Coordinates of N, CA and C in Angstrom, one line a residue:
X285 N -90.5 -15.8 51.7 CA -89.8 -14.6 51.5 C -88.3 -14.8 51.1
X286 N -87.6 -15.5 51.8 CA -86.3 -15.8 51.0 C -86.4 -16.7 50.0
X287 N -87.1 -17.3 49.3 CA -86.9 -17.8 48.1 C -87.4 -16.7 47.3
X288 N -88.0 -15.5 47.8 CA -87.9 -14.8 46.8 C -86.9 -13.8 46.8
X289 N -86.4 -14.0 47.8 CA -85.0 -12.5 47.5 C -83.7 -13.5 47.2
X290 N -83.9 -14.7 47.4 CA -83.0 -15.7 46.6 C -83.5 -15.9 44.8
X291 N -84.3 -15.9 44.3 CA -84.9 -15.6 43.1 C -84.4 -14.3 42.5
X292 N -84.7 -13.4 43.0 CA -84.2 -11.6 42.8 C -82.5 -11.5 42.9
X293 N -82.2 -12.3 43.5 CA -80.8 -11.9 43.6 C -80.0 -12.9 42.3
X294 N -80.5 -13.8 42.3 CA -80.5 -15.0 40.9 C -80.7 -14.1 40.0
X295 N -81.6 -13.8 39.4 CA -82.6 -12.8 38.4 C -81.1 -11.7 38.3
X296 N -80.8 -10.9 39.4 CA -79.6 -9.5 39.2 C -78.5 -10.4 38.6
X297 N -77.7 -10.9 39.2 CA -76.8 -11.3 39.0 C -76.4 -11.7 37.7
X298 N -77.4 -12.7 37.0 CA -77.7 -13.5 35.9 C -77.8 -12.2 34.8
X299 N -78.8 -11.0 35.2 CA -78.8 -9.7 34.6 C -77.5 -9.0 34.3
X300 N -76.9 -8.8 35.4 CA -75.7 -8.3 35.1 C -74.3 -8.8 34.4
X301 N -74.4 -10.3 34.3 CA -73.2 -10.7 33.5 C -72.2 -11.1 34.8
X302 N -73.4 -11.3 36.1 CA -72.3 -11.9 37.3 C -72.0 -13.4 37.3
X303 N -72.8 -14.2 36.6 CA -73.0 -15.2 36.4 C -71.6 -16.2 36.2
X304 N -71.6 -17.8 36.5 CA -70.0 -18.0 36.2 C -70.1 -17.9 34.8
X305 N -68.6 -17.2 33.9 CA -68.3 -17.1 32.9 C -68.0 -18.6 32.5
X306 N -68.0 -18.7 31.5 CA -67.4 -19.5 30.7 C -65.8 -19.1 29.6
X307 N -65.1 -19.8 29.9 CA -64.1 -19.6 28.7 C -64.4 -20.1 27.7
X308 N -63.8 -18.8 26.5 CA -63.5 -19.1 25.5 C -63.0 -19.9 24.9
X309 N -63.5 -20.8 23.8 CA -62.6 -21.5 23.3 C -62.3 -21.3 22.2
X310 N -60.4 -21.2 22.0 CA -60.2 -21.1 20.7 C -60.4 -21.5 19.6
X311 N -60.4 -20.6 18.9 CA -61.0 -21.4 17.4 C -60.3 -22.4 16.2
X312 N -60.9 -22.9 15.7 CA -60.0 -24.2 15.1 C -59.5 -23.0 13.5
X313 N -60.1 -22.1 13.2 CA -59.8 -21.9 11.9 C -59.6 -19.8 11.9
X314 N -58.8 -19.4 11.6 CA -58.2 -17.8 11.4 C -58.7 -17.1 9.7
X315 N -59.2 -16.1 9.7 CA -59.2 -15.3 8.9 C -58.3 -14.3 8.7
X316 N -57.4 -14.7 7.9 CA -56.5 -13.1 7.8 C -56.3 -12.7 6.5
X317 N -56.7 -11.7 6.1 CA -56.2 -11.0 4.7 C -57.0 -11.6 3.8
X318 N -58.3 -11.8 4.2 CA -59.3 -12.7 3.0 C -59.2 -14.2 2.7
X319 N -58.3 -14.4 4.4 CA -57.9 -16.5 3.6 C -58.2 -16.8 4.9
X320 N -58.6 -18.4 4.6 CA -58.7 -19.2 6.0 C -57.6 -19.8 6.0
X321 N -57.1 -19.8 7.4 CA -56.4 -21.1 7.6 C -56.2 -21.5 9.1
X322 N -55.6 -23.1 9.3 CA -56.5 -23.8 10.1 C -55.5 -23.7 10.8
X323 N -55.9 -23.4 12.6 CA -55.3 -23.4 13.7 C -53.9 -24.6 14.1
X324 N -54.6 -25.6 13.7 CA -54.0 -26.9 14.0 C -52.9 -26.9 12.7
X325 N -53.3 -26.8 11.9 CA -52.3 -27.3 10.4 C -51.4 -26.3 10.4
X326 N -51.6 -24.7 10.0 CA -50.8 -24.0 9.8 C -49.7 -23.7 10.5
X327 N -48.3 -23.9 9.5 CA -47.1 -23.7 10.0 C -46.6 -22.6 9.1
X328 N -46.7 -22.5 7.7 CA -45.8 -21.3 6.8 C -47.0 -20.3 6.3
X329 N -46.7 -18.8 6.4 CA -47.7 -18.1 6.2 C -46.7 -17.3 4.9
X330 N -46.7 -17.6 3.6 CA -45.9 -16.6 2.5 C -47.0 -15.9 2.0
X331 N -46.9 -14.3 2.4 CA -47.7 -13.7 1.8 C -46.9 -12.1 1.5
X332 N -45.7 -12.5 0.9 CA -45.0 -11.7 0.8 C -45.3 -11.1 -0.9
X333 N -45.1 -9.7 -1.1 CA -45.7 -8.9 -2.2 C -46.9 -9.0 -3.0
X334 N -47.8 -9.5 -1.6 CA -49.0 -9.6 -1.9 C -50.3 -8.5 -2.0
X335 N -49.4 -7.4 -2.0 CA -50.2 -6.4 -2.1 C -51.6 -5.7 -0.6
X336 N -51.2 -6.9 0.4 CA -51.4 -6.5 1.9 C -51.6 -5.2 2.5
X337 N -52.5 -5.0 3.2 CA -52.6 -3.1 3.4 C -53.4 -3.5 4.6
X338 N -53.3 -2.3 5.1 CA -53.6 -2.3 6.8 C -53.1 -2.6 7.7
X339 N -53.8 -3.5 8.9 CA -53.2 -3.8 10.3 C -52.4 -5.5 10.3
X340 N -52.0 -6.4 10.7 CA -51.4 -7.3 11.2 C -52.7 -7.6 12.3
X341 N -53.3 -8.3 12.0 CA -54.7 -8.5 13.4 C -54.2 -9.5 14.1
X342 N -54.6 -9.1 15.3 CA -54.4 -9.8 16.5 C -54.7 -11.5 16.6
X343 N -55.5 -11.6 15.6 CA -56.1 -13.0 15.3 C -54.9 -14.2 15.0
X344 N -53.6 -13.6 14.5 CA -52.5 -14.2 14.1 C -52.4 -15.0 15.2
X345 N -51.9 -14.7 16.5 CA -51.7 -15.0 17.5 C -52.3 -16.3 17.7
X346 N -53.4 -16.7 17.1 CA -53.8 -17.8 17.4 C -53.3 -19.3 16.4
X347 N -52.3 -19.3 15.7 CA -51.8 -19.9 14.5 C -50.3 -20.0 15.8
X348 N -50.4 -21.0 16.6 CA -49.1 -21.3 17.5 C -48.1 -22.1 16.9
X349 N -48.4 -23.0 15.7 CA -47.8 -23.5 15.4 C -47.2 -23.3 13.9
X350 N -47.2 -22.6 14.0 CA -46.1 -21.5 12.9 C -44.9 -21.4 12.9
X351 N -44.5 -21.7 11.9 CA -42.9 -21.6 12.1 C -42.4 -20.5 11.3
X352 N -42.8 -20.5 10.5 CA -42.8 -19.2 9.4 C -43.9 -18.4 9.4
X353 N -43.7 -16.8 9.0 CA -44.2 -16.0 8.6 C -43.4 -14.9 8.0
X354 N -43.7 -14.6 6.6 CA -43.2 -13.9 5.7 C -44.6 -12.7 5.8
X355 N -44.3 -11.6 5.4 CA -45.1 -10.5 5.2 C -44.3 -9.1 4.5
X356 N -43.1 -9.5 4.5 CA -42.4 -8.5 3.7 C -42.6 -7.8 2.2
X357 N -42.6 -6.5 2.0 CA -43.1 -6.1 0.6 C -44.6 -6.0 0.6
X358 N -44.9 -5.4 1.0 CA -46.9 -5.2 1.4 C -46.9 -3.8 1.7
X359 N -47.7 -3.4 2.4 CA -48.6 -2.0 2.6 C -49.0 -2.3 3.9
X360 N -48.8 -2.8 5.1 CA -48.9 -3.1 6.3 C -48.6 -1.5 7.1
X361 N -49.4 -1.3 7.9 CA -49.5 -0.2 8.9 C -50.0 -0.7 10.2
X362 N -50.1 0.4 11.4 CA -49.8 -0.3 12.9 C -49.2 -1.0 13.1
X363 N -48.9 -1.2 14.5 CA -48.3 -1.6 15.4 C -47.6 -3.3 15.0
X364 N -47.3 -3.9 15.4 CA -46.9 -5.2 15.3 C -47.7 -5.8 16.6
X365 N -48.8 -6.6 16.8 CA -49.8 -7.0 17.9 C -48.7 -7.9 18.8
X366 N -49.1 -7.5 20.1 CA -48.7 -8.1 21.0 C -48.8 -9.5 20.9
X367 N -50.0 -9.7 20.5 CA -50.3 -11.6 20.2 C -48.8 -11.9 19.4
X368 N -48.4 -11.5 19.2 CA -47.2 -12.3 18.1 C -46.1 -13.3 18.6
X369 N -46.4 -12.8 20.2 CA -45.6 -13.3 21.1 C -46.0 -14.8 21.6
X370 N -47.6 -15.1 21.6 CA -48.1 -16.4 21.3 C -47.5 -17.3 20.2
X371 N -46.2 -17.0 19.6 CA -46.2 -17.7 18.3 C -45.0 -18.6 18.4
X372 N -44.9 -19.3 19.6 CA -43.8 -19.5 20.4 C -42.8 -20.7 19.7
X373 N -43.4 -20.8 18.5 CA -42.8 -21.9 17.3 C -42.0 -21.0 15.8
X374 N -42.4 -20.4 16.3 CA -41.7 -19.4 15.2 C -40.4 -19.3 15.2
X375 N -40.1 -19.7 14.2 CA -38.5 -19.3 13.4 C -38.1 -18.4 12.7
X376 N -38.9 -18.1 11.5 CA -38.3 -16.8 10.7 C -39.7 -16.1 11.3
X377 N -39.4 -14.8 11.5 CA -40.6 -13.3 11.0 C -39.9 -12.9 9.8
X378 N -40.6 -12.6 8.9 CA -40.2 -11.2 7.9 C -41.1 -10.4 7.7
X379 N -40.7 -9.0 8.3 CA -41.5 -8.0 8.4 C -41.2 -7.0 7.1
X380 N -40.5 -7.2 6.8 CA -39.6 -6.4 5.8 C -40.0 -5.2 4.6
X381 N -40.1 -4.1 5.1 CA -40.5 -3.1 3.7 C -41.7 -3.1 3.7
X382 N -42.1 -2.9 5.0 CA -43.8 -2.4 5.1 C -43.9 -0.6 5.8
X383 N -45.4 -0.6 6.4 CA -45.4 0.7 6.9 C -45.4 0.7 8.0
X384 N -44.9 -0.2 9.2 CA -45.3 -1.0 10.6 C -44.8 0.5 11.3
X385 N -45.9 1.0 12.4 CA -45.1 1.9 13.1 C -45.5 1.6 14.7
X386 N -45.6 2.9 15.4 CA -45.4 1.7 16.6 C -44.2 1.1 17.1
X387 N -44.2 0.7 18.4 CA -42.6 0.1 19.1 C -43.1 -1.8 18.8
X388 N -41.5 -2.4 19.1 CA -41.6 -3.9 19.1 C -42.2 -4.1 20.0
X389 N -42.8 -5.2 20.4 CA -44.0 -5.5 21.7 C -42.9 -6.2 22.5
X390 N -42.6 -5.8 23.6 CA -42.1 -6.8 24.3 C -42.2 -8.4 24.6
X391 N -43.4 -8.5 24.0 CA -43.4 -9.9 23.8 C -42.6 -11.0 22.9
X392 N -42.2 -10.4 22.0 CA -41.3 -10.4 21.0 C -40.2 -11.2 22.0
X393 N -39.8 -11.3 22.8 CA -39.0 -11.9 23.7 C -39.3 -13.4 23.7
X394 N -40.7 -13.7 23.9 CA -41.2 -15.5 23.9 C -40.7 -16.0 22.8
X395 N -40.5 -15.4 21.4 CA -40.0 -16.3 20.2 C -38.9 -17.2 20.6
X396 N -38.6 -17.6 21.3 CA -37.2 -17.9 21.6 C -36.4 -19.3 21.0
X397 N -37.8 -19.6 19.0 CA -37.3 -20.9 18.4 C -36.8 -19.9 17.7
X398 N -37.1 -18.2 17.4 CA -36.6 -17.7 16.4 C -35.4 -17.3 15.9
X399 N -34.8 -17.6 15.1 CA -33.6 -17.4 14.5 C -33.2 -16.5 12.8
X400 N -34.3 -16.5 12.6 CA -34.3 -15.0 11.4 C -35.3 -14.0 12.3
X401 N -35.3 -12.6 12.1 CA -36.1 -11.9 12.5 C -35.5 -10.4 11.3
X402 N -36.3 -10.2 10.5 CA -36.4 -9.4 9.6 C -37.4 -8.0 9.8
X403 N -36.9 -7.0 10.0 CA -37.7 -5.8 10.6 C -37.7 -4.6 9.7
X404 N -36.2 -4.4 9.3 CA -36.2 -3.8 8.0 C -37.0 -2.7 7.2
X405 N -36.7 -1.1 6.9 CA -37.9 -0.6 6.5 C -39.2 -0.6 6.9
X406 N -39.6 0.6 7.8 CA -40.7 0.1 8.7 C -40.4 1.8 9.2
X407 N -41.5 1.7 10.1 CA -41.8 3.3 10.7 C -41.6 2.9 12.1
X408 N -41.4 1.8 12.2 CA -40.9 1.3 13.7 C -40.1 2.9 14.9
X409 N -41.1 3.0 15.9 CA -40.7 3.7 17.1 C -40.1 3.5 18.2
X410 N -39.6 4.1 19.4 CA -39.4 3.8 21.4 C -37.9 2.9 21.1
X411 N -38.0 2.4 22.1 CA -37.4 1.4 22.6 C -36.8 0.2 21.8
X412 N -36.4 -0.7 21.9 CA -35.8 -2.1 21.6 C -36.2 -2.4 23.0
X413 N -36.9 -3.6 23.1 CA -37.5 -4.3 24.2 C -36.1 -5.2 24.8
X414 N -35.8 -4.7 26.0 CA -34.6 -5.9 26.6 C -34.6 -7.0 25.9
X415 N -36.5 -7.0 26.0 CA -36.9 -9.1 25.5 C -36.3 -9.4 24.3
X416 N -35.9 -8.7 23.5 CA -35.1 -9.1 22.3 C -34.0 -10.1 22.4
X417 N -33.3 -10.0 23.5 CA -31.9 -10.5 23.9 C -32.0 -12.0 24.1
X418 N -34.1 -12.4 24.5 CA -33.9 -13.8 24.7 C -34.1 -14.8 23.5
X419 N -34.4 -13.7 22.4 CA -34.0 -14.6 21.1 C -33.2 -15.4 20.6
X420 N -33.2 -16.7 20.0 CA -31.9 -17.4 19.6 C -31.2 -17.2 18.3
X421 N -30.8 -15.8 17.9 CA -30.8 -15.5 16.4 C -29.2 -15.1 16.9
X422 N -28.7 -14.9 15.5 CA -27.2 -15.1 15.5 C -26.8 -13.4 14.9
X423 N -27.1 -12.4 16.2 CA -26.6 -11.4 15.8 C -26.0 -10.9 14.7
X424 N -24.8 -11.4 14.8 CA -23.7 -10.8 13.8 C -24.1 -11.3 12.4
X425 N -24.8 -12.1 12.0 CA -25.2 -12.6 10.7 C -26.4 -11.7 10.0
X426 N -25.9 -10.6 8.9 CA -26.9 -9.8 8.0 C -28.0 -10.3 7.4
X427 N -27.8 -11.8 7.6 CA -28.9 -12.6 6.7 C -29.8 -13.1 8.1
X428 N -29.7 -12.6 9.0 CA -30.3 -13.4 10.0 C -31.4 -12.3 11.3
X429 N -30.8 -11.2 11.1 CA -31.4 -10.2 11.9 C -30.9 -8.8 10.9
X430 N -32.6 -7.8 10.7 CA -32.4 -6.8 10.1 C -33.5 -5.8 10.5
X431 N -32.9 -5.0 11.1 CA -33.2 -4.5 11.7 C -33.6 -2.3 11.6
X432 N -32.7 -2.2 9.9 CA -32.2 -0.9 10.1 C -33.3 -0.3 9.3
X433 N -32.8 1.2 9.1 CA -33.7 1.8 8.4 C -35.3 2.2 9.2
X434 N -35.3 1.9 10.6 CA -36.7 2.5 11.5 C -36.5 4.0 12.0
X435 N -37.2 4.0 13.0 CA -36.4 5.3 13.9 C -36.6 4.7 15.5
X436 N -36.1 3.9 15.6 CA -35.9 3.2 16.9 C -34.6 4.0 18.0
X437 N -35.2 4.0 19.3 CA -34.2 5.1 19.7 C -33.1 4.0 21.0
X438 N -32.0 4.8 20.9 CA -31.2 4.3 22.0 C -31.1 4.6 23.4
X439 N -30.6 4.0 24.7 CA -30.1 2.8 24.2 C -30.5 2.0 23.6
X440 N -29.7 1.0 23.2 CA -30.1 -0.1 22.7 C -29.6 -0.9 23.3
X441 N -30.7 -2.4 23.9 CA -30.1 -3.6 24.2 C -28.8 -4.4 24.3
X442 N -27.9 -4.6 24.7 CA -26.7 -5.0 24.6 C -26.6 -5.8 23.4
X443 N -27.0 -6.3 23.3 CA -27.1 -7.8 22.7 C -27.6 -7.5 21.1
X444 N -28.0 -6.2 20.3 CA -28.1 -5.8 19.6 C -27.4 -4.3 19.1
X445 N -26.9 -4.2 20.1 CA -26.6 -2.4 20.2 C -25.6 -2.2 18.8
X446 N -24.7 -3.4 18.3 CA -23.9 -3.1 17.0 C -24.9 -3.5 15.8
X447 N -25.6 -4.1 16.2 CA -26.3 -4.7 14.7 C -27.6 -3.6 14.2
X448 N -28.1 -2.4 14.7 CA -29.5 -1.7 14.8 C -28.9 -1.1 13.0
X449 N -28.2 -1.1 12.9 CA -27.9 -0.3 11.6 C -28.1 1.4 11.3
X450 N -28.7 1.8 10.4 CA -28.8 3.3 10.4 C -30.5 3.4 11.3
X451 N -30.6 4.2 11.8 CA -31.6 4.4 12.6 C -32.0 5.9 12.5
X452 N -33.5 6.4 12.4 CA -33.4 7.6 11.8 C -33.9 8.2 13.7
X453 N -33.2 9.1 14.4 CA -33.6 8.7 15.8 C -33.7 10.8 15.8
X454 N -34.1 11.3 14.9 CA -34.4 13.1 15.0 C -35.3 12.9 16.1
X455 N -36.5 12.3 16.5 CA -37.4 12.3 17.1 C -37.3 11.7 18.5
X456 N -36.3 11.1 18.8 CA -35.5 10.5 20.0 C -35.8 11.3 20.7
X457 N -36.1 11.0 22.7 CA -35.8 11.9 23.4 C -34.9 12.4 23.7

């Protein structure tokens, strides 16, 4: 009798997905925008005026060793993915002169090799994440942080509050 309600209870458990999980393991190779490229190798992503449309997929996230990523001049819409904050080797973003809308993810804070960050023309929403401030980018430099032209609302971050540029903020609370 209890090797059978030991059996039954084996049998539920194993049915319902109580079973031990296994982790995921990441994958050696990313699909983005119709291209492969390899987890391990990829460091520069230039896919700038490539004619790009849609989302930024979360799949990015998995390319950690990236130092660059260009995307500027495209047709990009949504949000900027949270994953982006996995990309803890990154140096430049260029986001620049897309249709990105949506707030910056607060994860945006882990970049902290980054030193260009290009945002520029965008439908960007909310807030400026504090986490911005733990970036290593050189404020005052136009060629280094750009940021204007969204509707990003204030305050703003100390540490950015002169550099946000024109900001379209009708919509502000």
């Amino acid at each position: 009798m209890i090797r059978y309600i030991s059996l039954l209870l084996f049998i539920g458990l194993t049915f319902w997905g109580c079973e031990d999980e296994q982790e995921e393991t990441p994958p050696t190779e990313v699909t983005l925008w119709g291209k492969v490229y390899s987890v391990e190798n990829t460091t520069e992503i230039d896919l700038q005026s490539d004619e790009l449309i849609g989302d930024i997929p979360s799949e990015i996230g998995y390319l950690t060793n990236l130092k660059y990523l260009y995307l500027a001049h495209n047709q990009l819409t949504g949000s900027i993915p949270s994953e982006i904050g996995n990309l803890t080797n990154l140096e430049s973003l260029n986001l620049f002169n897309n249709q990105l809308t949506g707030s910056i993810p607060p994860e945006i804070g882990n970049l902290t090799n980054l030193d260009r960050f290009l945002l520029s023309v965008n439908q960007l929403t909310g807030k400026i994440p504090e986490s911005i401030c733990d970036l290593n980018i050189n404020w005052s430099s136009s060629s280094y942080f750009k940021i204007s032209n969204n509707q990003l609302c204030p305050p703003y971050p100390s540490c950015v509050e002169d550099y946000v540029g024109n900001q379209d903020t009708s919509d502000c609370p």
